[in-house]
Short mmCIF file of C-alpha atoms and ligand atoms in Angstrom, two decimals:
data_model
loop_
_atom_site.label_atom_id
_atom_site.label_comp_id
_atom_site.label_asym_id
_atom_site.label_seq_id
_atom_site.Cartn_x
_atom_site.Cartn_y
_atom_site.Cartn_z
CA MET T 1 -22.58 -17.33 -66.01
CA ARG T 2 -20.20 -16.80 -68.86
CA GLN T 3 -22.26 -18.19 -71.77
CA LYS T 4 -25.38 -16.36 -72.97
CA ILE T 5 -28.36 -18.06 -71.40
CA ARG T 6 -32.13 -18.01 -71.95
CA PHE T 7 -34.79 -16.54 -69.64
CA ASN T 8 -35.78 -19.97 -68.20
CA SER T 9 -32.21 -20.60 -67.10
CA LYS T 10 -31.68 -16.97 -65.96
CA THR T 11 -34.45 -17.46 -63.31
CA ILE T 12 -32.09 -20.10 -61.79
CA HIS T 13 -28.56 -18.94 -62.68
CA GLY T 14 -28.86 -15.27 -63.72
CA GLY T 15 -26.21 -13.22 -61.80
CA GLN T 16 -25.63 -16.16 -59.41
CA HIS T 17 -22.56 -18.16 -58.46
CA PRO T 18 -21.79 -20.56 -55.65
CA ASP T 19 -20.89 -18.89 -52.40
CA LYS T 20 -17.21 -18.03 -52.12
CA ALA T 21 -16.91 -19.13 -48.43
CA TYR T 22 -18.02 -22.78 -48.54
CA GLY T 23 -19.45 -23.30 -52.01
CA ALA T 24 -23.08 -23.21 -50.89
CA VAL T 25 -25.19 -23.52 -54.06
CA MET T 26 -27.84 -21.16 -52.68
CA PRO T 27 -26.73 -17.72 -51.50
CA PRO T 28 -26.58 -17.96 -47.68
CA ILE T 29 -28.67 -15.68 -45.52
CA TYR T 30 -25.95 -13.24 -44.36
CA GLN T 31 -27.71 -12.26 -41.14
CA THR T 32 -25.26 -9.58 -40.05
CA SER T 33 -25.42 -5.85 -39.65
CA THR T 34 -21.66 -5.20 -40.01
CA TYR T 35 -18.41 -6.65 -41.51
CA VAL T 36 -14.86 -6.80 -40.23
CA GLN T 37 -12.23 -4.36 -41.50
CA THR T 38 -8.53 -5.33 -41.29
CA THR T 39 -7.40 -1.71 -41.17
CA PRO T 40 -9.88 1.26 -41.42
CA GLY T 41 -11.57 1.21 -44.81
CA VAL T 42 -10.02 -2.14 -45.82
CA HIS T 43 -12.65 -4.91 -46.23
CA LYS T 44 -14.07 -7.51 -48.64
CA GLY T 45 -16.50 -5.01 -50.21
CA TYR T 46 -19.08 -4.91 -47.40
CA GLU T 47 -19.15 -2.43 -44.47
CA TYR T 48 -22.64 -2.14 -43.11
CA SER T 49 -25.87 -3.98 -44.16
CA ARG T 50 -28.00 -0.91 -44.79
CA THR T 51 -25.56 -0.05 -47.59
CA HIS T 52 -24.87 -3.60 -48.90
CA ASN T 53 -25.51 -7.19 -47.94
CA PRO T 54 -24.29 -10.30 -49.92
CA THR T 55 -27.73 -11.94 -49.91
CA ARG T 56 -29.30 -8.70 -51.21
CA THR T 57 -26.56 -8.34 -53.82
CA ALA T 58 -27.42 -11.87 -55.09
CA LEU T 59 -31.09 -10.83 -55.48
CA GLU T 60 -30.20 -7.48 -57.11
CA LYS T 61 -28.09 -9.32 -59.69
CA SER T 62 -30.78 -11.86 -60.31
CA ILE T 63 -33.56 -9.35 -61.11
CA ALA T 64 -31.10 -7.23 -63.27
CA SER T 65 -30.39 -10.39 -65.24
CA LEU T 66 -34.09 -11.19 -65.66
CA GLU T 67 -35.03 -7.64 -66.90
CA GLY T 68 -31.85 -7.39 -68.99
CA THR T 69 -30.47 -4.37 -67.13
CA LYS T 70 -27.21 -3.31 -65.59
CA TYR T 71 -28.51 -2.49 -62.15
CA GLY T 72 -31.01 -3.83 -59.57
CA LEU T 73 -31.88 -2.36 -56.14
CA ALA T 74 -33.89 -4.05 -53.49
CA PHE T 75 -36.14 -2.39 -50.91
CA ALA T 76 -38.20 -3.28 -47.92
CA SER T 77 -41.43 -3.19 -49.98
CA GLY T 78 -42.77 -2.25 -53.38
CA MET T 79 -43.94 1.01 -51.92
CA ALA T 80 -40.43 1.72 -50.53
CA ALA T 81 -39.03 1.16 -54.00
CA ILE T 82 -41.45 3.74 -55.53
CA ASP T 83 -40.80 6.11 -52.58
CA ASN T 84 -37.13 5.96 -53.28
CA LEU T 85 -37.78 6.76 -56.90
CA VAL T 86 -40.04 9.76 -56.24
CA LYS T 87 -37.32 11.16 -53.99
CA LEU T 88 -35.43 11.92 -57.25
CA PHE T 89 -37.74 14.78 -57.95
CA ASN T 90 -37.99 18.39 -56.81
CA PRO T 91 -40.88 20.71 -55.91
CA GLY T 92 -42.59 21.83 -59.04
CA ASP T 93 -41.70 18.70 -61.04
CA GLN T 94 -44.65 16.93 -62.61
CA ILE T 95 -45.23 13.21 -62.84
CA ILE T 96 -47.91 11.79 -65.25
CA SER T 97 -49.48 8.55 -64.23
CA THR T 98 -52.39 6.22 -65.03
CA ASN T 99 -55.84 6.83 -63.67
CA ASP T 100 -56.42 3.29 -62.49
CA LEU T 101 -53.20 3.04 -60.55
CA TYR T 102 -52.36 0.63 -57.70
CA GLY T 103 -54.18 2.11 -54.69
CA GLY T 104 -50.99 2.30 -52.57
CA SER T 105 -49.08 4.18 -55.29
CA TYR T 106 -51.99 6.66 -55.67
CA ARG T 107 -52.02 7.20 -51.86
CA LEU T 108 -48.22 7.75 -51.79
CA PHE T 109 -48.34 10.23 -54.65
CA ARG T 110 -51.32 12.17 -53.36
CA GLN T 111 -51.17 12.04 -49.58
CA VAL T 112 -47.48 12.03 -49.08
CA TYR T 113 -45.66 13.66 -51.97
CA GLU T 114 -48.08 16.38 -53.12
CA LYS T 115 -47.41 18.30 -49.94
CA TYR T 116 -43.74 18.46 -50.90
CA GLY T 117 -44.75 20.22 -54.08
CA ILE T 118 -44.46 17.40 -56.62
CA VAL T 119 -47.40 17.57 -59.02
CA PHE T 120 -49.15 14.40 -60.09
CA LYS T 121 -51.48 14.12 -63.10
CA PHE T 122 -53.63 10.93 -63.34
CA VAL T 123 -54.45 10.37 -66.96
CA ASP T 124 -55.89 7.48 -68.98
CA LEU T 125 -52.59 6.43 -70.60
CA THR T 126 -54.28 4.15 -73.11
CA ASP T 127 -55.21 7.53 -74.76
CA ILE T 128 -51.95 8.69 -76.37
CA GLY T 129 -53.36 12.05 -77.41
CA LEU T 130 -54.47 12.71 -73.81
CA PHE T 131 -50.99 11.77 -72.48
CA LYS T 132 -49.39 14.24 -75.02
CA SER T 133 -51.71 17.01 -73.97
CA HIS T 134 -50.59 16.76 -70.38
CA ILE T 135 -46.85 17.12 -71.12
CA THR T 136 -45.33 20.41 -69.95
CA LYS T 137 -41.77 21.62 -69.41
CA GLN T 138 -42.19 20.51 -65.79
CA THR T 139 -43.02 16.91 -66.71
CA LYS T 140 -40.14 14.72 -65.47
CA MET T 141 -41.57 11.26 -65.34
CA VAL T 142 -44.35 9.13 -66.72
CA TRP T 143 -45.36 6.21 -64.40
CA ILE T 144 -46.91 3.35 -66.24
CA GLU T 145 -48.72 0.34 -64.93
CA THR T 146 -49.64 -2.29 -67.46
CA PRO T 147 -51.70 -4.34 -67.28
CA THR T 148 -53.43 -1.95 -64.90
CA ASN T 149 -54.93 -2.95 -61.61
CA PRO T 150 -57.73 -4.08 -61.54
CA MET T 151 -59.15 -3.18 -64.93
CA MET T 152 -56.39 -4.90 -66.85
CA ARG T 153 -55.97 -2.05 -69.40
CA ILE T 154 -52.95 -2.18 -71.55
CA VAL T 155 -50.74 0.84 -71.94
CA ASP T 156 -48.55 1.04 -74.98
CA ILE T 157 -45.01 1.20 -73.47
CA LYS T 158 -43.23 1.52 -76.84
CA THR T 159 -45.24 4.51 -78.06
CA ILE T 160 -45.26 6.34 -74.65
CA SER T 161 -41.45 5.74 -74.33
CA LYS T 162 -40.87 7.22 -77.79
CA ILE T 163 -42.87 10.36 -77.00
CA ALA T 164 -41.31 10.66 -73.55
CA LYS T 165 -37.75 10.51 -75.00
CA GLU T 166 -38.52 13.47 -77.35
CA HIS T 167 -39.31 15.48 -74.18
CA GLU T 168 -36.55 13.99 -71.96
CA ILE T 169 -39.11 12.50 -69.65
CA LEU T 170 -38.11 9.48 -67.62
CA VAL T 171 -40.28 6.33 -68.21
CA GLY T 172 -40.92 4.06 -65.19
CA VAL T 173 -43.05 0.94 -65.43
CA ASP T 174 -44.59 -0.99 -62.54
CA ASN T 175 -44.04 -4.50 -63.96
CA THR T 176 -45.57 -6.33 -60.94
CA PHE T 177 -48.52 -7.93 -62.72
CA ALA T 178 -46.60 -9.15 -65.79
CA THR T 179 -43.12 -9.96 -64.41
CA PRO T 180 -40.18 -10.10 -66.88
CA TYR T 181 -41.51 -13.52 -67.88
CA LEU T 182 -44.37 -11.93 -69.72
CA GLN T 183 -43.21 -8.39 -70.46
CA LYS T 184 -39.80 -6.62 -70.74
CA PRO T 185 -40.43 -2.84 -70.53
CA ILE T 186 -36.70 -1.89 -70.86
CA LYS T 187 -36.69 -3.54 -74.32
CA LEU T 188 -39.77 -1.56 -75.29
CA GLY T 189 -37.97 1.73 -74.46
CA ALA T 190 -38.66 2.30 -70.75
CA ASP T 191 -35.83 3.58 -68.52
CA LEU T 192 -36.75 1.91 -65.29
CA VAL T 193 -38.78 -1.00 -63.97
CA MET T 194 -40.23 -1.48 -60.54
CA HIS T 195 -41.56 -4.63 -58.92
CA SER T 196 -43.54 -5.44 -55.92
CA ALA T 197 -41.59 -8.74 -55.54
CA THR T 198 -44.10 -9.53 -52.82
CA LYS T 199 -46.38 -10.81 -55.61
CA PHE T 200 -45.37 -13.06 -58.50
CA LEU T 201 -41.59 -12.86 -58.11
CA ALA T 202 -41.56 -14.24 -54.54
CA GLY T 203 -44.78 -16.08 -55.51
CA HIS T 204 -45.53 -17.76 -52.16
CA SER T 205 -47.27 -15.02 -50.12
CA ASP T 206 -44.59 -15.18 -47.47
CA THR T 207 -42.70 -11.94 -47.75
CA ILE T 208 -42.78 -8.18 -48.57
CA LEU T 209 -40.09 -6.77 -50.94
CA GLY T 210 -39.66 -4.22 -53.72
CA LEU T 211 -37.20 -3.82 -56.61
CA LEU T 212 -36.01 -1.19 -59.02
CA VAL T 213 -34.12 -2.12 -62.14
CA HIS T 214 -32.49 0.05 -64.84
CA SER T 215 -29.29 0.50 -66.83
CA SER T 216 -28.33 4.17 -66.25
CA ASP T 217 -25.03 4.92 -64.39
CA LYS T 218 -26.33 8.41 -63.54
CA LEU T 219 -29.59 7.06 -62.13
CA HIS T 220 -27.82 4.36 -60.23
CA GLU T 221 -25.61 6.84 -58.42
CA LYS T 222 -28.67 8.75 -57.20
CA LEU T 223 -30.94 5.83 -56.49
CA SER T 224 -28.33 3.83 -54.57
CA TYR T 225 -27.40 6.99 -52.67
CA LEU T 226 -31.08 7.44 -51.71
CA GLN T 227 -31.48 3.71 -50.88
CA ASN T 228 -28.65 4.00 -48.39
CA ALA T 229 -29.63 7.46 -47.12
CA SER T 230 -33.28 6.58 -46.49
CA GLY T 231 -32.53 2.95 -45.44
CA ALA T 232 -35.75 1.15 -46.44
CA VAL T 233 -33.82 -1.97 -47.25
CA PRO T 234 -34.99 -5.58 -47.06
CA GLY T 235 -33.50 -8.07 -44.60
CA PRO T 236 -31.35 -10.95 -45.91
CA MET T 237 -34.08 -13.55 -45.11
CA ASP T 238 -36.51 -11.73 -47.32
CA CYS T 239 -34.01 -11.46 -50.16
CA PHE T 240 -33.43 -15.20 -49.80
CA LEU T 241 -37.16 -15.97 -50.08
CA VAL T 242 -37.48 -13.88 -53.23
CA LEU T 243 -34.41 -15.45 -54.72
CA ARG T 244 -35.93 -18.84 -54.06
CA GLY T 245 -39.28 -17.76 -55.49
CA ILE T 246 -37.62 -16.52 -58.71
CA LYS T 247 -36.09 -19.92 -59.43
CA THR T 248 -39.61 -21.26 -60.34
CA LEU T 249 -40.94 -18.04 -61.87
CA HIS T 250 -41.14 -19.36 -65.43
CA LEU T 251 -42.98 -22.50 -64.38
CA ARG T 252 -45.46 -20.67 -62.17
CA MET T 253 -46.18 -17.85 -64.59
CA GLN T 254 -46.91 -20.41 -67.32
CA ARG T 255 -49.38 -22.20 -65.10
CA HIS T 256 -50.93 -18.95 -63.77
CA SER T 257 -51.57 -17.98 -67.40
CA GLU T 258 -52.99 -21.33 -68.47
CA ASN T 259 -55.32 -21.44 -65.44
CA ALA T 260 -56.46 -17.87 -66.00
CA GLN T 261 -57.30 -18.62 -69.66
CA GLU T 262 -59.47 -21.56 -68.57
CA ILE T 263 -61.28 -19.45 -65.98
CA VAL T 264 -61.86 -16.58 -68.47
CA ARG T 265 -63.41 -19.10 -70.91
CA PHE T 266 -65.76 -20.22 -68.10
CA LEU T 267 -66.64 -16.73 -66.94
CA ASN T 268 -67.24 -15.43 -70.49
CA GLN T 269 -70.29 -17.72 -70.92
CA HIS T 270 -71.58 -17.55 -67.32
CA PRO T 271 -75.15 -16.11 -67.14
CA LYS T 272 -74.41 -14.10 -63.90
CA VAL T 273 -71.31 -12.40 -65.30
CA GLU T 274 -71.56 -9.12 -67.14
CA LYS T 275 -68.03 -8.64 -68.49
CA VAL T 276 -64.54 -10.22 -68.02
CA PHE T 277 -61.35 -8.11 -68.05
CA TYR T 278 -58.28 -10.15 -69.15
CA PRO T 279 -55.66 -9.09 -71.70
CA GLY T 280 -55.74 -12.63 -73.21
CA ASN T 281 -59.50 -12.42 -73.84
CA PRO T 282 -60.15 -11.87 -77.56
CA ASN T 283 -62.91 -9.38 -76.68
CA HIS T 284 -60.50 -7.29 -74.55
CA SER T 285 -60.28 -3.71 -75.81
CA SER T 286 -56.43 -3.92 -76.23
CA TYR T 287 -56.14 -7.51 -77.15
CA GLN T 288 -53.98 -6.67 -80.23
CA LEU T 289 -51.53 -4.49 -78.21
CA ALA T 290 -51.31 -7.08 -75.50
CA GLN T 291 -50.36 -9.69 -78.13
CA GLU T 292 -47.53 -7.41 -79.31
CA GLN T 293 -46.21 -6.25 -75.97
CA MET T 294 -46.61 -9.36 -73.81
CA SER T 295 -45.58 -12.99 -74.40
CA GLY T 296 -48.51 -14.31 -72.24
CA PHE T 297 -51.22 -12.79 -70.13
CA GLY T 298 -50.65 -13.90 -66.53
CA GLY T 299 -52.88 -14.78 -63.65
CA MET T 300 -54.75 -11.58 -62.99
CA LEU T 301 -58.26 -10.90 -64.16
CA SER T 302 -61.40 -9.09 -63.03
CA PHE T 303 -65.05 -9.35 -63.90
CA LEU T 304 -68.36 -7.59 -63.33
CA THR T 305 -71.29 -9.50 -61.89
CA LYS T 306 -74.68 -8.74 -63.37
CA THR T 307 -76.13 -7.98 -59.97
CA LYS T 308 -75.16 -4.57 -58.54
CA ASP T 309 -76.76 -5.40 -55.16
CA ARG T 310 -73.88 -5.16 -52.66
CA LYS T 311 -75.50 -7.75 -50.30
CA LYS T 312 -75.55 -10.37 -53.06
CA ILE T 313 -71.99 -9.56 -54.05
CA ASP T 314 -70.84 -10.01 -50.45
CA GLN T 315 -72.61 -13.35 -50.48
CA VAL T 316 -70.76 -14.49 -53.58
CA LEU T 317 -67.47 -13.33 -51.99
CA SER T 318 -68.10 -15.29 -48.79
CA LYS T 319 -69.08 -18.56 -50.60
CA PHE T 320 -65.60 -19.10 -52.08
CA GLN T 321 -63.67 -22.02 -50.54
CA MET T 322 -60.56 -22.47 -52.61
CA PHE T 323 -60.18 -18.80 -53.62
CA THR T 324 -59.19 -17.00 -50.38
CA LEU T 325 -60.79 -13.58 -49.81
CA ALA T 326 -57.72 -11.51 -49.19
CA GLU T 327 -55.66 -8.54 -50.34
CA SER T 328 -52.48 -9.14 -52.39
CA LEU T 329 -51.95 -11.30 -55.42
CA GLY T 330 -49.38 -13.45 -57.33
CA GLY T 331 -49.03 -16.31 -54.88
CA VAL T 332 -49.31 -20.01 -55.70
CA GLU T 333 -52.79 -20.01 -54.02
CA SER T 334 -55.74 -18.34 -55.67
CA LEU T 335 -57.12 -15.21 -54.10
CA VAL T 336 -60.34 -13.26 -54.66
CA GLY T 337 -60.81 -9.61 -53.81
CA HIS T 338 -63.38 -6.77 -54.01
CA PRO T 339 -61.34 -3.74 -55.21
CA ALA T 340 -63.93 -1.10 -54.34
CA SER T 341 -63.83 -1.91 -50.63
CA MET T 342 -60.37 -3.57 -50.34
CA THR T 343 -57.33 -2.70 -52.53
CA HIS T 344 -58.85 0.46 -53.98
CA ALA T 345 -60.81 1.81 -51.00
CA SER T 346 -58.32 4.70 -50.61
CA ILE T 347 -59.29 6.15 -53.99
CA PRO T 348 -62.30 8.58 -53.91
CA ILE T 349 -65.50 6.97 -55.27
CA ALA T 350 -65.81 9.42 -58.25
CA ALA T 351 -62.22 8.76 -59.41
CA ARG T 352 -62.67 5.06 -58.78
CA GLU T 353 -65.86 4.75 -60.79
CA GLU T 354 -64.44 6.88 -63.65
CA SER T 355 -61.79 4.20 -64.14
CA GLY T 356 -64.39 1.45 -64.01
CA ILE T 357 -64.06 0.17 -60.46
CA PHE T 358 -67.67 -0.37 -59.61
CA GLU T 359 -69.15 -2.22 -56.55
CA ASN T 360 -69.86 -5.23 -58.76
CA LEU T 361 -66.25 -5.68 -59.75
CA ILE T 362 -64.49 -8.81 -58.47
CA ARG T 363 -60.80 -9.39 -58.94
CA LEU T 364 -59.14 -12.76 -59.08
CA SER T 365 -55.48 -13.71 -58.66
CA VAL T 366 -55.50 -17.16 -60.22
CA GLY T 367 -53.12 -19.51 -58.53
CA ILE T 368 -51.51 -22.74 -59.79
CA GLU T 369 -54.04 -25.21 -58.37
CA ASP T 370 -55.86 -27.67 -60.72
CA PHE T 371 -58.03 -25.22 -62.77
CA ARG T 372 -60.97 -27.65 -62.60
CA ASP T 373 -61.20 -27.17 -58.76
CA LEU T 374 -61.04 -23.42 -59.27
CA ILE T 375 -63.87 -23.49 -61.76
CA ASP T 376 -65.89 -25.69 -59.38
CA ASP T 377 -65.33 -23.13 -56.68
CA LEU T 378 -66.37 -20.24 -58.93
CA LYS T 379 -69.46 -22.24 -60.01
CA LYS T 380 -70.63 -22.66 -56.47
CA ALA T 381 -69.83 -19.06 -55.42
CA LEU T 382 -71.75 -17.52 -58.37
CA ASP T 383 -74.73 -19.93 -58.00
C1 LIG Z 1 -48.59 -4.69 -54.28
C2 LIG Z 1 -48.27 -3.72 -55.30
C3 LIG Z 1 -47.48 -2.61 -55.03
C4 LIG Z 1 -46.86 -2.32 -53.69
O1 LIG Z 1 -45.99 -3.32 -53.24
P1 LIG Z 1 -45.78 -3.72 -51.74
O2 LIG Z 1 -44.76 -4.77 -51.87
O3 LIG Z 1 -47.07 -4.18 -51.18
O4 LIG Z 1 -45.27 -2.48 -51.01
C5 LIG Z 1 -47.21 -1.75 -56.13
N1 LIG Z 1 -47.76 -1.96 -57.37
C6 LIG Z 1 -48.55 -3.03 -57.61
C7 LIG Z 1 -49.07 -3.17 -58.96
C8 LIG Z 1 -48.84 -3.87 -56.60
O5 LIG Z 1 -49.67 -4.92 -56.90
#
């Protein structure tokens, strides 16, 4: 695209052009491992699909356009993207992260990378003073999730980035929950954004894929080297599915947000609900910050039931009919989950409860069905 276009057009056209071979409007699925060379080293820009693949290139350009960055890199999963990033660091380097981190990221940091000598500090990043007090000469990156999972806390990307810059600390943001439709971390000062495209970007619960996006030439050289050296790249079919999902991202995110707002209104006044966690809820502890940093609040929320009896909570969970009890999030269909025993089971109980993930916490990924049917389902399950 030559002209400057707006976000809702970028989802469809950003970084895209009709295919050069036959003019296909959608990037074809280039299901090939290798490419012809006319003489050794002379080719059309592609040699081997671990290094580059045209379908993957189309996706990498699409996400870079959406986040407003120079570079995008695609990986076999969100975890593979984070793994690639952590490989930038050396023994002794320190990474500061949030204390209610995505369970898989926590596991990767603690169980895989600590033994290579990288030091991780898990800190409540909503407390700026606490963040500052953990910075040392060894601190090389701060890893932000916002809204956090599943407590929906809001971390101030702008303030943290400003402090991090003063100490030459890299700022990475897991933007999976918000997507670039609701939040643009790079504009707020972050250096790098990661996505589990498995979730809202692909949006149809049919593929696993991860993305890293940023604008630094120096970082790109290192990250693309590692991407090729380690080889955790997605196949062309998966890239195609994410590209297709992205084309309706703006429509879906709008509906996810509207539906979640309706559900929050319902849960707020429900006699069996103790507390609702949603950044768009006026009683949310960081409502003001959420207003400033996000352009809407998305489809993720969690709530505490009044009962703490695990048997009764399991009964509630098994009564859902439209909400499917499953891991994951961000698809067109609504899902319900129990963080303490599902997504966050790999975090030790003490650490889990310190960040607010109690047995009576239920997480919803609100889909794009008719919200009245979703509310009927919640009514019956909570009854
Ligand atoms: C799912 C998820 C990941 C991991 O992504 P995968 O695609 O499952 O590997 C990382 N961060 C967040 C916030 C997630 O929800």
